[in-house]
Amino acid sequence: TLSLHDALPICRVEDSVRSVGTGMSGRIKLGVIYSAMSYALHYINEYHSRYPQVELFIRVGSPQELIESLNRGELHALFLRTAAREPSGLQERILGEDKLELIMREDLLVQECQRSGFTPNVTCHCYDTPMAMQMVLSGFGISFLPKSILSTHPGAPLKAKPVRGLPIRSYAVLAWNSAVLSAPCVQRFVEEKMT
């Protein structure tokens, strides 16, 4: 026969297995691209407040490397951006929409390109969002990025300016590969509706 002392660890194990099976605990490995950071942080924060027993592992990277990691089963879900509402081969859910705007330091905005009568001299091209933001912050230039990226640099002397006649939008998406088997907590994560 089991004593009460012997039965307690068995109850804890049963509770733990039940918790994992219902998605209330477990591990989720996420990938985030820098320009989707504000949406990812909001989503992750809300999810964690609802399911604090789920461990979250977060990696920032380029879209291509994160998608490759997802397809290899090293990540469960990604926070990406897409320029159109077209399928990428992954399961996706749109989390939000941003206008693409010129992001620049406020003090460099004063001349406003000599009041629009200028021809820009582009001397550097950067296709890495974190590096582009560091260049903008250092006063080296401007970048065409989603407006929400400003929320990742609160208090920075940055401004976003729309470009007239260029209404390009970018969509933050949560993406996953349904071919890669997922734990219940991962399924709950991608199905969760956040506010």
Short mmCIF file of N, CA and C in Angstrom, two decimals:
data_model
loop_
_atom_site.label_atom_id
_atom_site.label_comp_id
_atom_site.label_asym_id
_atom_site.label_seq_id
_atom_site.Cartn_x
_atom_site.Cartn_y
_atom_site.Cartn_z
N THR A 1 0.84 -1.19 0.00
CA THR A 1 0.00 0.00 0.00
C THR A 1 0.88 1.25 0.00
N LEU A 2 0.33 2.33 -0.52
CA LEU A 2 1.05 3.60 -0.55
C LEU A 2 0.62 4.44 0.63
N SER A 3 1.59 5.12 1.19
CA SER A 3 1.27 6.10 2.24
C SER A 3 0.91 7.42 1.56
N LEU A 4 0.39 8.35 2.33
CA LEU A 4 0.06 9.67 1.81
C LEU A 4 1.33 10.33 1.30
N HIS A 5 2.44 10.13 2.00
CA HIS A 5 3.72 10.71 1.59
C HIS A 5 4.15 10.17 0.22
N ASP A 6 3.94 8.86 -0.02
CA ASP A 6 4.29 8.26 -1.31
C ASP A 6 3.36 8.71 -2.43
N ALA A 7 2.11 8.99 -2.11
CA ALA A 7 1.12 9.34 -3.12
C ALA A 7 1.30 10.77 -3.63
N LEU A 8 1.88 11.68 -2.83
CA LEU A 8 2.03 13.08 -3.26
C LEU A 8 2.87 13.22 -4.51
N PRO A 9 4.05 12.56 -4.62
CA PRO A 9 4.81 12.70 -5.87
C PRO A 9 4.04 12.17 -7.07
N ILE A 10 3.27 11.11 -6.91
CA ILE A 10 2.49 10.56 -8.02
C ILE A 10 1.44 11.57 -8.46
N CYS A 11 0.80 12.24 -7.50
CA CYS A 11 -0.20 13.26 -7.83
C CYS A 11 0.45 14.41 -8.59
N ARG A 12 1.65 14.82 -8.15
CA ARG A 12 2.35 15.91 -8.84
C ARG A 12 2.69 15.51 -10.27
N VAL A 13 3.14 14.29 -10.47
CA VAL A 13 3.46 13.80 -11.81
C VAL A 13 2.20 13.79 -12.68
N GLU A 14 1.10 13.28 -12.14
CA GLU A 14 -0.16 13.25 -12.88
C GLU A 14 -0.60 14.66 -13.25
N ASP A 15 -0.50 15.60 -12.28
CA ASP A 15 -0.87 16.99 -12.55
C ASP A 15 0.02 17.58 -13.64
N SER A 16 1.31 17.27 -13.58
CA SER A 16 2.26 17.78 -14.56
C SER A 16 1.95 17.24 -15.95
N VAL A 17 1.69 15.94 -16.06
CA VAL A 17 1.35 15.33 -17.35
C VAL A 17 0.05 15.92 -17.88
N ARG A 18 -0.95 16.08 -17.02
CA ARG A 18 -2.23 16.66 -17.42
C ARG A 18 -2.03 18.09 -17.91
N SER A 19 -1.19 18.86 -17.21
CA SER A 19 -0.92 20.24 -17.57
C SER A 19 -0.26 20.34 -18.95
N VAL A 20 0.71 19.45 -19.22
CA VAL A 20 1.37 19.43 -20.53
C VAL A 20 0.37 19.01 -21.61
N GLY A 21 -0.45 18.02 -21.32
CA GLY A 21 -1.42 17.51 -22.30
C GLY A 21 -2.49 18.52 -22.68
N THR A 22 -2.82 19.43 -21.79
CA THR A 22 -3.83 20.44 -22.09
C THR A 22 -3.23 21.73 -22.63
N GLY A 23 -1.90 21.79 -22.71
CA GLY A 23 -1.25 23.00 -23.22
C GLY A 23 -1.03 24.06 -22.16
N MET A 24 -1.26 23.74 -20.90
CA MET A 24 -1.08 24.71 -19.82
C MET A 24 0.38 24.86 -19.42
N SER A 25 1.23 23.91 -19.82
CA SER A 25 2.66 24.01 -19.59
C SER A 25 3.38 23.36 -20.77
N GLY A 26 4.67 23.49 -20.80
CA GLY A 26 5.47 22.96 -21.90
C GLY A 26 6.48 23.98 -22.34
N ARG A 27 7.03 23.80 -23.54
CA ARG A 27 8.04 24.70 -24.09
C ARG A 27 7.66 25.12 -25.50
N ILE A 28 7.87 26.40 -25.77
CA ILE A 28 7.62 26.93 -27.11
C ILE A 28 8.87 27.68 -27.54
N LYS A 29 9.36 27.35 -28.74
CA LYS A 29 10.54 28.01 -29.30
C LYS A 29 10.07 28.92 -30.43
N LEU A 30 10.33 30.21 -30.26
CA LEU A 30 9.83 31.23 -31.17
C LEU A 30 10.96 31.95 -31.89
N GLY A 31 10.70 32.34 -33.12
CA GLY A 31 11.61 33.19 -33.88
C GLY A 31 10.93 34.52 -34.13
N VAL A 32 11.70 35.61 -34.07
CA VAL A 32 11.15 36.95 -34.26
C VAL A 32 12.08 37.74 -35.17
N ILE A 33 11.51 38.38 -36.20
CA ILE A 33 12.31 39.33 -36.95
C ILE A 33 12.17 40.68 -36.27
N TYR A 34 13.19 41.47 -36.37
CA TYR A 34 13.27 42.73 -35.64
C TYR A 34 12.08 43.66 -35.93
N SER A 35 11.67 43.75 -37.18
CA SER A 35 10.60 44.70 -37.52
C SER A 35 9.23 44.25 -37.04
N ALA A 36 9.10 43.01 -36.57
CA ALA A 36 7.84 42.53 -36.01
C ALA A 36 7.88 42.50 -34.48
N MET A 37 8.94 43.06 -33.91
CA MET A 37 9.17 42.99 -32.46
C MET A 37 8.01 43.53 -31.63
N SER A 38 7.46 44.67 -32.00
CA SER A 38 6.40 45.26 -31.17
C SER A 38 5.17 44.35 -31.12
N TYR A 39 4.81 43.73 -32.24
CA TYR A 39 3.68 42.80 -32.25
C TYR A 39 4.02 41.55 -31.47
N ALA A 40 5.24 41.04 -31.65
CA ALA A 40 5.66 39.83 -30.94
C ALA A 40 5.63 40.04 -29.44
N LEU A 41 6.16 41.16 -28.97
CA LEU A 41 6.20 41.41 -27.53
C LEU A 41 4.81 41.49 -26.92
N HIS A 42 3.90 42.14 -27.62
CA HIS A 42 2.52 42.22 -27.13
C HIS A 42 1.90 40.83 -27.05
N TYR A 43 2.03 40.06 -28.12
CA TYR A 43 1.45 38.72 -28.18
C TYR A 43 2.04 37.81 -27.10
N ILE A 44 3.37 37.81 -27.00
CA ILE A 44 4.07 36.96 -26.03
C ILE A 44 3.69 37.35 -24.60
N ASN A 45 3.61 38.64 -24.33
CA ASN A 45 3.26 39.11 -22.99
C ASN A 45 1.85 38.66 -22.60
N GLU A 46 0.90 38.81 -23.51
CA GLU A 46 -0.47 38.37 -23.22
C GLU A 46 -0.54 36.86 -23.02
N TYR A 47 0.15 36.12 -23.89
CA TYR A 47 0.14 34.66 -23.78
C TYR A 47 0.74 34.23 -22.43
N HIS A 48 1.87 34.83 -22.08
CA HIS A 48 2.53 34.45 -20.82
C HIS A 48 1.67 34.78 -19.61
N SER A 49 0.91 35.87 -19.66
CA SER A 49 0.05 36.20 -18.52
C SER A 49 -1.08 35.17 -18.38
N ARG A 50 -1.50 34.55 -19.48
CA ARG A 50 -2.54 33.52 -19.42
C ARG A 50 -1.98 32.14 -19.08
N TYR A 51 -0.77 31.86 -19.54
CA TYR A 51 -0.16 30.53 -19.37
C TYR A 51 1.26 30.68 -18.81
N PRO A 52 1.39 31.09 -17.56
CA PRO A 52 2.72 31.36 -17.00
C PRO A 52 3.61 30.12 -16.84
N GLN A 53 3.04 28.93 -16.91
CA GLN A 53 3.83 27.71 -16.77
C GLN A 53 4.50 27.28 -18.06
N VAL A 54 4.16 27.91 -19.17
CA VAL A 54 4.78 27.57 -20.45
C VAL A 54 6.11 28.33 -20.56
N GLU A 55 7.19 27.58 -20.82
CA GLU A 55 8.50 28.20 -21.01
C GLU A 55 8.61 28.69 -22.45
N LEU A 56 9.09 29.92 -22.60
CA LEU A 56 9.24 30.51 -23.93
C LEU A 56 10.71 30.72 -24.23
N PHE A 57 11.15 30.26 -25.38
CA PHE A 57 12.51 30.47 -25.86
C PHE A 57 12.40 31.32 -27.11
N ILE A 58 13.08 32.47 -27.13
CA ILE A 58 12.90 33.43 -28.21
C ILE A 58 14.24 33.70 -28.88
N ARG A 59 14.22 33.67 -30.22
CA ARG A 59 15.42 33.94 -31.00
C ARG A 59 15.10 34.99 -32.05
N VAL A 60 15.95 35.99 -32.18
CA VAL A 60 15.80 37.03 -33.20
C VAL A 60 16.72 36.67 -34.36
N GLY A 61 16.23 36.84 -35.57
CA GLY A 61 17.04 36.53 -36.74
C GLY A 61 16.44 37.08 -38.01
N SER A 62 17.06 36.73 -39.12
CA SER A 62 16.54 37.16 -40.43
C SER A 62 15.38 36.24 -40.82
N PRO A 63 14.49 36.70 -41.68
CA PRO A 63 13.36 35.86 -42.08
C PRO A 63 13.80 34.51 -42.65
N GLN A 64 14.78 34.53 -43.53
CA GLN A 64 15.19 33.28 -44.19
C GLN A 64 15.74 32.26 -43.19
N GLU A 65 16.62 32.71 -42.29
CA GLU A 65 17.19 31.74 -41.33
C GLU A 65 16.13 31.23 -40.36
N LEU A 66 15.19 32.07 -39.97
CA LEU A 66 14.14 31.63 -39.06
C LEU A 66 13.19 30.63 -39.74
N ILE A 67 12.86 30.89 -41.01
CA ILE A 67 11.99 29.96 -41.74
C ILE A 67 12.68 28.61 -41.91
N GLU A 68 13.98 28.64 -42.21
CA GLU A 68 14.73 27.38 -42.33
C GLU A 68 14.72 26.62 -41.00
N SER A 69 14.91 27.33 -39.88
CA SER A 69 14.88 26.69 -38.56
C SER A 69 13.50 26.13 -38.26
N LEU A 70 12.46 26.85 -38.65
CA LEU A 70 11.09 26.37 -38.46
C LEU A 70 10.87 25.08 -39.23
N ASN A 71 11.29 25.06 -40.48
CA ASN A 71 11.09 23.88 -41.32
C ASN A 71 11.92 22.69 -40.86
N ARG A 72 13.03 22.93 -40.17
CA ARG A 72 13.82 21.84 -39.60
C ARG A 72 13.27 21.38 -38.26
N GLY A 73 12.25 22.06 -37.74
CA GLY A 73 11.65 21.69 -36.46
C GLY A 73 12.37 22.27 -35.26
N GLU A 74 13.31 23.20 -35.47
CA GLU A 74 14.04 23.81 -34.37
C GLU A 74 13.24 24.94 -33.70
N LEU A 75 12.29 25.49 -34.42
CA LEU A 75 11.39 26.52 -33.90
C LEU A 75 9.96 26.07 -34.12
N HIS A 76 9.06 26.57 -33.28
CA HIS A 76 7.64 26.20 -33.40
C HIS A 76 6.81 27.23 -34.16
N ALA A 77 7.12 28.51 -33.99
CA ALA A 77 6.34 29.57 -34.63
C ALA A 77 7.23 30.79 -34.82
N LEU A 78 6.85 31.64 -35.77
CA LEU A 78 7.63 32.83 -36.10
C LEU A 78 6.76 34.07 -36.12
N PHE A 79 7.36 35.18 -35.76
CA PHE A 79 6.74 36.49 -35.95
C PHE A 79 7.49 37.13 -37.12
N LEU A 80 6.79 37.26 -38.25
CA LEU A 80 7.40 37.76 -39.48
C LEU A 80 6.64 38.97 -39.98
N ARG A 81 7.06 39.47 -41.14
CA ARG A 81 6.34 40.51 -41.86
C ARG A 81 6.17 40.06 -43.29
N THR A 82 5.08 40.48 -43.88
CA THR A 82 4.84 40.22 -45.29
C THR A 82 4.30 41.50 -45.92
N ALA A 83 4.64 41.71 -47.17
CA ALA A 83 4.20 42.92 -47.85
C ALA A 83 2.81 42.77 -48.46
N ALA A 84 2.32 41.54 -48.54
CA ALA A 84 1.01 41.31 -49.16
C ALA A 84 0.31 40.20 -48.40
N ARG A 85 -0.97 40.11 -48.62
CA ARG A 85 -1.76 39.06 -47.96
C ARG A 85 -1.76 37.79 -48.80
N GLU A 86 -0.60 37.44 -49.32
CA GLU A 86 -0.48 36.24 -50.14
C GLU A 86 0.15 35.13 -49.31
N PRO A 87 -0.26 33.88 -49.55
CA PRO A 87 0.29 32.77 -48.75
C PRO A 87 1.78 32.55 -49.02
N SER A 88 2.51 32.15 -47.99
CA SER A 88 3.94 31.92 -48.10
C SER A 88 4.28 30.44 -48.07
N GLY A 89 3.30 29.57 -47.98
CA GLY A 89 3.55 28.15 -47.81
C GLY A 89 3.47 27.74 -46.35
N LEU A 90 3.49 28.71 -45.47
CA LEU A 90 3.33 28.46 -44.04
C LEU A 90 1.90 28.81 -43.65
N GLN A 91 1.46 28.27 -42.53
CA GLN A 91 0.20 28.72 -41.96
C GLN A 91 0.47 30.10 -41.37
N GLU A 92 -0.42 31.05 -41.60
CA GLU A 92 -0.20 32.41 -41.11
C GLU A 92 -1.48 33.01 -40.55
N ARG A 93 -1.27 33.90 -39.60
CA ARG A 93 -2.37 34.72 -39.09
C ARG A 93 -1.87 36.14 -38.99
N ILE A 94 -2.57 37.08 -39.60
CA ILE A 94 -2.17 38.49 -39.56
C ILE A 94 -2.44 39.04 -38.18
N LEU A 95 -1.42 39.67 -37.59
CA LEU A 95 -1.53 40.26 -36.26
C LEU A 95 -1.75 41.76 -36.31
N GLY A 96 -1.34 42.39 -37.38
CA GLY A 96 -1.49 43.83 -37.48
C GLY A 96 -0.97 44.34 -38.81
N GLU A 97 -1.22 45.61 -39.05
CA GLU A 97 -0.88 46.24 -40.31
C GLU A 97 -0.19 47.57 -40.01
N ASP A 98 0.85 47.86 -40.75
CA ASP A 98 1.60 49.10 -40.60
C ASP A 98 1.79 49.77 -41.94
N LYS A 99 1.84 51.08 -41.92
CA LYS A 99 2.29 51.82 -43.08
C LYS A 99 3.82 51.80 -43.05
N LEU A 100 4.43 51.71 -44.22
CA LEU A 100 5.87 51.88 -44.28
C LEU A 100 6.12 53.38 -44.40
N GLU A 101 6.98 53.89 -43.55
CA GLU A 101 7.29 55.31 -43.54
C GLU A 101 8.78 55.51 -43.42
N LEU A 102 9.21 56.72 -43.74
CA LEU A 102 10.61 57.05 -43.56
C LEU A 102 10.87 57.29 -42.08
N ILE A 103 11.83 56.60 -41.54
CA ILE A 103 12.20 56.74 -40.13
C ILE A 103 13.52 57.50 -40.11
N MET A 104 13.54 58.60 -39.36
CA MET A 104 14.74 59.43 -39.32
C MET A 104 14.87 60.12 -37.99
N ARG A 105 16.06 60.59 -37.70
CA ARG A 105 16.26 61.38 -36.49
C ARG A 105 15.54 62.70 -36.63
N GLU A 106 14.96 63.14 -35.52
CA GLU A 106 14.14 64.35 -35.53
C GLU A 106 14.96 65.57 -35.95
N ASP A 107 16.20 65.68 -35.48
CA ASP A 107 17.00 66.86 -35.80
C ASP A 107 17.41 66.91 -37.28
N LEU A 108 17.45 65.73 -37.93
CA LEU A 108 17.78 65.71 -39.35
C LEU A 108 16.57 66.03 -40.21
N LEU A 109 15.41 66.02 -39.60
CA LEU A 109 14.18 66.30 -40.32
C LEU A 109 14.02 67.79 -40.59
N VAL A 110 14.78 68.64 -39.87
CA VAL A 110 14.61 70.09 -39.95
C VAL A 110 14.76 70.58 -41.38
N GLN A 111 15.80 70.18 -42.05
CA GLN A 111 15.99 70.63 -43.43
C GLN A 111 14.99 69.99 -44.38
N GLU A 112 14.42 68.86 -43.99
CA GLU A 112 13.44 68.12 -44.78
C GLU A 112 13.83 68.08 -46.24
N CYS A 113 15.07 67.61 -46.41
CA CYS A 113 15.62 67.46 -47.75
C CYS A 113 15.49 68.74 -48.55
N GLN A 114 15.98 69.81 -47.90
CA GLN A 114 15.97 71.15 -48.51
C GLN A 114 14.59 71.50 -49.06
N ARG A 115 13.63 71.20 -48.20
CA ARG A 115 12.22 71.50 -48.51
C ARG A 115 11.76 70.90 -49.82
N SER A 116 12.13 69.63 -50.00
CA SER A 116 11.69 68.79 -51.11
C SER A 116 12.29 69.15 -52.47
N GLY A 117 13.23 70.03 -52.49
CA GLY A 117 13.84 70.37 -53.78
C GLY A 117 15.22 69.76 -53.92
N PHE A 118 15.37 68.48 -53.61
CA PHE A 118 16.69 67.86 -53.61
C PHE A 118 16.67 66.56 -54.40
N THR A 119 17.86 66.10 -54.70
CA THR A 119 18.03 64.77 -55.27
C THR A 119 18.87 64.00 -54.27
N PRO A 120 18.32 62.93 -53.67
CA PRO A 120 19.08 62.22 -52.65
C PRO A 120 20.32 61.54 -53.23
N ASN A 121 21.37 61.58 -52.47
CA ASN A 121 22.61 60.91 -52.84
C ASN A 121 22.76 59.70 -51.93
N VAL A 122 22.34 58.54 -52.41
CA VAL A 122 22.38 57.32 -51.60
C VAL A 122 23.79 56.74 -51.67
N THR A 123 24.45 56.73 -50.53
CA THR A 123 25.83 56.23 -50.48
C THR A 123 25.95 54.91 -49.74
N CYS A 124 24.86 54.48 -49.11
CA CYS A 124 24.91 53.23 -48.35
C CYS A 124 23.55 52.56 -48.42
N HIS A 125 23.53 51.25 -48.68
CA HIS A 125 22.31 50.46 -48.67
C HIS A 125 22.44 49.43 -47.55
N CYS A 126 21.39 49.29 -46.77
CA CYS A 126 21.41 48.33 -45.67
C CYS A 126 20.11 47.55 -45.68
N TYR A 127 20.21 46.23 -45.70
CA TYR A 127 19.02 45.39 -45.75
C TYR A 127 18.78 44.65 -44.45
N ASP A 128 19.47 45.05 -43.39
CA ASP A 128 19.31 44.45 -42.08
C ASP A 128 18.63 45.47 -41.17
N THR A 129 17.41 45.19 -40.72
CA THR A 129 16.63 46.17 -39.97
C THR A 129 17.32 46.65 -38.70
N PRO A 130 17.87 45.77 -37.84
CA PRO A 130 18.54 46.30 -36.64
C PRO A 130 19.71 47.23 -36.99
N MET A 131 20.48 46.88 -38.01
CA MET A 131 21.59 47.73 -38.41
C MET A 131 21.08 49.05 -38.98
N ALA A 132 20.02 48.99 -39.78
CA ALA A 132 19.43 50.21 -40.34
C ALA A 132 18.98 51.14 -39.22
N MET A 133 18.34 50.58 -38.19
CA MET A 133 17.89 51.41 -37.07
C MET A 133 19.08 52.03 -36.34
N GLN A 134 20.16 51.28 -36.17
CA GLN A 134 21.34 51.85 -35.51
C GLN A 134 21.95 52.96 -36.34
N MET A 135 21.93 52.80 -37.66
CA MET A 135 22.45 53.85 -38.54
C MET A 135 21.59 55.10 -38.45
N VAL A 136 20.27 54.92 -38.42
CA VAL A 136 19.36 56.07 -38.28
C VAL A 136 19.61 56.76 -36.95
N LEU A 137 19.70 55.99 -35.87
CA LEU A 137 19.93 56.57 -34.55
C LEU A 137 21.25 57.33 -34.48
N SER A 138 22.26 56.87 -35.21
CA SER A 138 23.56 57.55 -35.18
C SER A 138 23.58 58.79 -36.07
N GLY A 139 22.49 59.02 -36.82
CA GLY A 139 22.42 60.19 -37.68
C GLY A 139 22.98 59.94 -39.06
N PHE A 140 23.27 58.69 -39.41
CA PHE A 140 23.89 58.37 -40.68
C PHE A 140 22.91 58.40 -41.85
N GLY A 141 21.63 58.25 -41.59
CA GLY A 141 20.70 58.26 -42.71
C GLY A 141 19.27 58.06 -42.28
N ILE A 142 18.45 57.64 -43.23
CA ILE A 142 17.04 57.38 -43.00
C ILE A 142 16.75 55.97 -43.51
N SER A 143 15.59 55.43 -43.13
CA SER A 143 15.23 54.09 -43.57
C SER A 143 13.73 54.03 -43.81
N PHE A 144 13.32 53.16 -44.70
CA PHE A 144 11.91 52.95 -45.03
C PHE A 144 11.47 51.70 -44.29
N LEU A 145 10.74 51.87 -43.18
CA LEU A 145 10.41 50.77 -42.27
C LEU A 145 8.97 50.88 -41.77
N PRO A 146 8.43 49.81 -41.17
CA PRO A 146 7.11 49.90 -40.56
C PRO A 146 7.10 50.94 -39.43
N LYS A 147 6.07 51.74 -39.39
CA LYS A 147 5.98 52.81 -38.39
C LYS A 147 6.04 52.27 -36.96
N SER A 148 5.50 51.07 -36.72
CA SER A 148 5.47 50.53 -35.35
C SER A 148 6.86 50.26 -34.78
N ILE A 149 7.88 50.29 -35.60
CA ILE A 149 9.24 50.02 -35.11
C ILE A 149 9.69 51.10 -34.14
N LEU A 150 9.07 52.27 -34.21
CA LEU A 150 9.42 53.34 -33.27
C LEU A 150 9.14 52.94 -31.82
N SER A 151 8.15 52.06 -31.62
CA SER A 151 7.82 51.65 -30.25
C SER A 151 8.92 50.80 -29.63
N THR A 152 9.85 50.28 -30.44
CA THR A 152 10.97 49.50 -29.89
C THR A 152 12.10 50.40 -29.44
N HIS A 153 11.98 51.71 -29.68
CA HIS A 153 13.00 52.68 -29.26
C HIS A 153 12.33 53.87 -28.55
N PRO A 154 11.63 53.61 -27.43
CA PRO A 154 10.94 54.71 -26.75
C PRO A 154 11.93 55.77 -26.29
N GLY A 155 11.56 57.01 -26.47
CA GLY A 155 12.40 58.13 -26.03
C GLY A 155 13.49 58.50 -27.02
N ALA A 156 13.68 57.72 -28.07
CA ALA A 156 14.70 58.05 -29.07
C ALA A 156 14.23 59.24 -29.90
N PRO A 157 15.14 60.07 -30.36
CA PRO A 157 14.74 61.26 -31.14
C PRO A 157 14.43 60.89 -32.59
N LEU A 158 13.46 60.01 -32.77
CA LEU A 158 13.10 59.53 -34.10
C LEU A 158 11.71 59.99 -34.48
N LYS A 159 11.53 60.21 -35.77
CA LYS A 159 10.23 60.57 -36.33
C LYS A 159 9.94 59.67 -37.52
N ALA A 160 8.67 59.43 -37.76
CA ALA A 160 8.23 58.71 -38.95
C ALA A 160 7.47 59.68 -39.84
N LYS A 161 7.79 59.67 -41.11
CA LYS A 161 7.11 60.55 -42.06
C LYS A 161 6.56 59.71 -43.20
N PRO A 162 5.26 59.84 -43.49
CA PRO A 162 4.70 59.13 -44.63
C PRO A 162 5.23 59.71 -45.94
N VAL A 163 5.31 58.89 -46.95
CA VAL A 163 5.74 59.34 -48.27
C VAL A 163 4.49 59.48 -49.12
N ARG A 164 4.20 60.71 -49.54
CA ARG A 164 2.98 60.95 -50.32
C ARG A 164 2.99 60.14 -51.61
N GLY A 165 1.83 59.55 -51.91
CA GLY A 165 1.69 58.78 -53.13
C GLY A 165 2.29 57.39 -53.06
N LEU A 166 2.74 56.98 -51.88
CA LEU A 166 3.34 55.66 -51.72
C LEU A 166 2.71 54.96 -50.52
N PRO A 167 1.46 54.49 -50.68
CA PRO A 167 0.75 53.89 -49.54
C PRO A 167 1.08 52.40 -49.35
N ILE A 168 2.35 52.08 -49.17
CA ILE A 168 2.74 50.69 -48.99
C ILE A 168 2.49 50.27 -47.55
N ARG A 169 1.96 49.07 -47.39
CA ARG A 169 1.69 48.54 -46.06
C ARG A 169 2.48 47.26 -45.84
N SER A 170 2.71 46.99 -44.60
CA SER A 170 3.42 45.78 -44.20
C SER A 170 2.57 45.10 -43.14
N TYR A 171 2.49 43.78 -43.20
CA TYR A 171 1.64 43.03 -42.28
C TYR A 171 2.51 42.18 -41.35
N ALA A 172 2.30 42.35 -40.05
CA ALA A 172 2.96 41.49 -39.07
C ALA A 172 2.14 40.21 -39.00
N VAL A 173 2.81 39.06 -39.09
CA VAL A 173 2.11 37.79 -39.08
C VAL A 173 2.75 36.83 -38.08
N LEU A 174 1.92 35.95 -37.56
CA LEU A 174 2.39 34.81 -36.80
C LEU A 174 2.34 33.64 -37.78
N ALA A 175 3.48 32.96 -37.97
CA ALA A 175 3.56 31.89 -38.96
C ALA A 175 4.03 30.61 -38.31
N TRP A 176 3.54 29.48 -38.82
CA TRP A 176 3.97 28.17 -38.33
C TRP A 176 3.83 27.17 -39.46
N ASN A 177 4.51 26.06 -39.31
CA ASN A 177 4.47 24.99 -40.30
C ASN A 177 3.63 23.86 -39.73
N SER A 178 2.46 23.66 -40.29
CA SER A 178 1.55 22.64 -39.74
C SER A 178 2.06 21.23 -39.99
N ALA A 179 3.06 21.08 -40.89
CA ALA A 179 3.62 19.75 -41.14
C ALA A 179 4.53 19.30 -40.00
N VAL A 180 5.03 20.26 -39.22
CA VAL A 180 5.89 19.93 -38.07
C VAL A 180 4.97 19.69 -36.87
N LEU A 181 5.04 18.50 -36.31
CA LEU A 181 4.17 18.17 -35.19
C LEU A 181 4.45 19.10 -34.02
N SER A 182 3.40 19.52 -33.36
CA SER A 182 3.53 20.48 -32.28
C SER A 182 2.92 19.96 -30.99
N ALA A 183 3.50 20.38 -29.89
CA ALA A 183 2.96 20.06 -28.57
C ALA A 183 1.67 20.83 -28.36
N PRO A 184 0.82 20.40 -27.44
CA PRO A 184 -0.43 21.12 -27.18
C PRO A 184 -0.23 22.60 -26.84
N CYS A 185 0.85 22.92 -26.11
CA CYS A 185 1.06 24.34 -25.77
C CYS A 185 1.37 25.16 -27.02
N VAL A 186 2.03 24.56 -28.02
CA VAL A 186 2.33 25.26 -29.27
C VAL A 186 1.04 25.46 -30.06
N GLN A 187 0.21 24.44 -30.12
CA GLN A 187 -1.07 24.56 -30.81
C GLN A 187 -1.92 25.65 -30.16
N ARG A 188 -1.92 25.68 -28.84
CA ARG A 188 -2.67 26.72 -28.12
C ARG A 188 -2.09 28.10 -28.44
N PHE A 189 -0.76 28.19 -28.54
CA PHE A 189 -0.09 29.47 -28.82
C PHE A 189 -0.51 30.03 -30.17
N VAL A 190 -0.50 29.20 -31.21
CA VAL A 190 -0.82 29.71 -32.54
C VAL A 190 -2.32 29.95 -32.73
N GLU A 191 -3.15 29.30 -31.94
CA GLU A 191 -4.60 29.47 -32.05
C GLU A 191 -5.15 30.59 -31.17
N GLU A 192 -4.36 31.02 -30.20
CA GLU A 192 -4.81 32.01 -29.21
C GLU A 192 -5.16 33.34 -29.89
N LYS A 193 -6.24 33.92 -29.51
CA LYS A 193 -6.64 35.23 -30.03
C LYS A 193 -6.27 36.28 -28.99
N MET A 194 -5.36 37.15 -29.35
CA MET A 194 -4.89 38.21 -28.45
C MET A 194 -5.64 39.50 -28.76
N THR A 195 -5.70 40.36 -27.77
CA THR A 195 -6.40 41.64 -27.97
C THR A 195 -5.44 42.74 -28.31
#
